[in-house]
PDB file of C-alpha atoms in Angstrom:
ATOM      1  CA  UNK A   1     -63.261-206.880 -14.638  1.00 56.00           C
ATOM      2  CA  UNK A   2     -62.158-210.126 -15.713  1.00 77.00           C
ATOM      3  CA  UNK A   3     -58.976-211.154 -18.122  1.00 87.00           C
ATOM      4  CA  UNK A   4     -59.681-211.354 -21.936  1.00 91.00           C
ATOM      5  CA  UNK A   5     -60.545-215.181 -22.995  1.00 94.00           C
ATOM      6  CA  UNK A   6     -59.205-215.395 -26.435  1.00 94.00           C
ATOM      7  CA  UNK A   7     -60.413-218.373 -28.803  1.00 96.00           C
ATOM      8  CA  UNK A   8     -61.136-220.452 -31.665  1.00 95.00           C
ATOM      9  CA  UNK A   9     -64.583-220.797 -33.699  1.00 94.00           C
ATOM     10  CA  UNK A  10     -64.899-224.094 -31.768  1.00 97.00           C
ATOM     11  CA  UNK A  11     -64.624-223.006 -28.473  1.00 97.00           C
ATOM     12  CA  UNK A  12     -66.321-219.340 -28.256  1.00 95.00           C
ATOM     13  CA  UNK A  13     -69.230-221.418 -26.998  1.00 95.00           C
ATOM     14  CA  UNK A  14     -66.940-222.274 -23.693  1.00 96.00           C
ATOM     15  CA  UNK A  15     -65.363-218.655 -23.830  1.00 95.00           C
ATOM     16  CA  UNK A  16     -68.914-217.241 -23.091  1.00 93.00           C
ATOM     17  CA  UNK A  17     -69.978-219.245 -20.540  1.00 93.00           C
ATOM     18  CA  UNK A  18     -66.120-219.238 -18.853  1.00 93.00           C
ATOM     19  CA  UNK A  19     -66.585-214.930 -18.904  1.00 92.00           C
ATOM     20  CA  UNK A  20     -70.224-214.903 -17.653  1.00 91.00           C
ATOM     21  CA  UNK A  21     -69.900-217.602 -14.895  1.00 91.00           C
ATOM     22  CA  UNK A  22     -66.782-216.202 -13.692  1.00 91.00           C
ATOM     23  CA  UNK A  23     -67.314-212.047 -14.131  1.00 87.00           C
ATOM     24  CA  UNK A  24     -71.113-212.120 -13.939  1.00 85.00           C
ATOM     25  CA  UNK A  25     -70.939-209.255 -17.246  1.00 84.00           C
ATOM     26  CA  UNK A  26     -72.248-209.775 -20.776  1.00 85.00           C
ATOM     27  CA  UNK A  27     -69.192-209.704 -22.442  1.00 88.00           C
ATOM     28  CA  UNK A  28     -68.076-208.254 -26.004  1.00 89.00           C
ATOM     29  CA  UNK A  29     -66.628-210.486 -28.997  1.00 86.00           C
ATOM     30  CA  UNK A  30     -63.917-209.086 -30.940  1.00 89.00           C
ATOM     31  CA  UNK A  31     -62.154-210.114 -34.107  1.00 90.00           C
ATOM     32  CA  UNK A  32     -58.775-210.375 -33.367  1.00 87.00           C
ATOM     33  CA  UNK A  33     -56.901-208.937 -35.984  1.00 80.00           C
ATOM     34  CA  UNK A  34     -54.806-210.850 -38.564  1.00 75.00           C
ATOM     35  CA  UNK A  35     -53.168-208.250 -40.450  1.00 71.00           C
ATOM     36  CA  UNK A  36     -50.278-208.048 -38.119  1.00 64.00           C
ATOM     37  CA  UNK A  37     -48.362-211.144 -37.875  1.00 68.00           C
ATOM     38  CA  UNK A  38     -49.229-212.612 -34.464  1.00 78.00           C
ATOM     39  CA  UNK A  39     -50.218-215.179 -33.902  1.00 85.00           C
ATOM     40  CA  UNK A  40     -52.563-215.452 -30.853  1.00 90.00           C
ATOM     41  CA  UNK A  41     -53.423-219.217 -29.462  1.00 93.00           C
ATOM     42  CA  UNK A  42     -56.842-220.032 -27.838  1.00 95.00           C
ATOM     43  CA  UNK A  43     -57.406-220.586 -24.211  1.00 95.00           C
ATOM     44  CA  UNK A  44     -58.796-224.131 -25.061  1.00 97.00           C
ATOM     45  CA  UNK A  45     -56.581-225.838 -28.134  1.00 97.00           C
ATOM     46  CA  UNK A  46     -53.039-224.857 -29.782  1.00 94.00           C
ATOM     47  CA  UNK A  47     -54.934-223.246 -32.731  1.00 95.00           C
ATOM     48  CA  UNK A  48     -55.347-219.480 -33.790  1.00 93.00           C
ATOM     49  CA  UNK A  49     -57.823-217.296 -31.970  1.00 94.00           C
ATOM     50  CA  UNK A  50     -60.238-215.289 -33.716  1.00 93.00           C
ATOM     51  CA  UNK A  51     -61.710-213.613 -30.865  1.00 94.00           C
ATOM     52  CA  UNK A  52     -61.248-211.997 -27.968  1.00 93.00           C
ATOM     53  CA  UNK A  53     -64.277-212.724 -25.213  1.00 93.00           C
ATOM     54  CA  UNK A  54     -64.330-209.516 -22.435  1.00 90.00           C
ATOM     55  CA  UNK A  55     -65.110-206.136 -21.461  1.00 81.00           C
ATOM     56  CA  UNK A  56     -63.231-202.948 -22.150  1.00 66.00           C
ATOM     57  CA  UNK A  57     -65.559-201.365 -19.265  1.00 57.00           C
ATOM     58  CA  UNK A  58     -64.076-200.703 -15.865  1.00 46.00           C
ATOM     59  CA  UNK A  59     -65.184-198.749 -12.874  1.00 45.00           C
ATOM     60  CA  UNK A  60     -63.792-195.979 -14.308  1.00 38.00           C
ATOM     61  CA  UNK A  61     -64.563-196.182 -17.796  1.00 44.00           C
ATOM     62  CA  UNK A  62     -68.157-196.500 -17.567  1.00 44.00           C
ATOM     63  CA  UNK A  63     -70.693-196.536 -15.343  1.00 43.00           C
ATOM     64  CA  UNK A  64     -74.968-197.113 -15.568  1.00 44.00           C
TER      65      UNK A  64
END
């Protein structure tokens, strides 16, 4: 299981391909969410992320 990728609307193109080249998993997108005050930067540029690129599924979480 890899590390979240977080990022911007510009770069979730290279957040895909970074998660599937390197964990070999389709990967889920989430919204990351702006109600709370965070501010969360994305792996590629200084601005804002809007989503989070990964897997919650583990070993031991799930299993085909």
């Amino acid at each position: 299981m890899g590390k979240p990728i977080y990022s911007c609307e510009e770069h979730i193109e290279e957040a895909l391909d970074d998660w599937v080249y390197g964990v070999e998993t389709v990967p889920e997108f989430t919204l990351v969410d702006k109600s709370e005050n965070l501010w969360i930067t994305c792996g590629y540029c200084e601005n804002r992320a809007i989503y989070m690129v990964g897997n919650e599924c583990s070993d031991t979480k799930c299993r085909s």
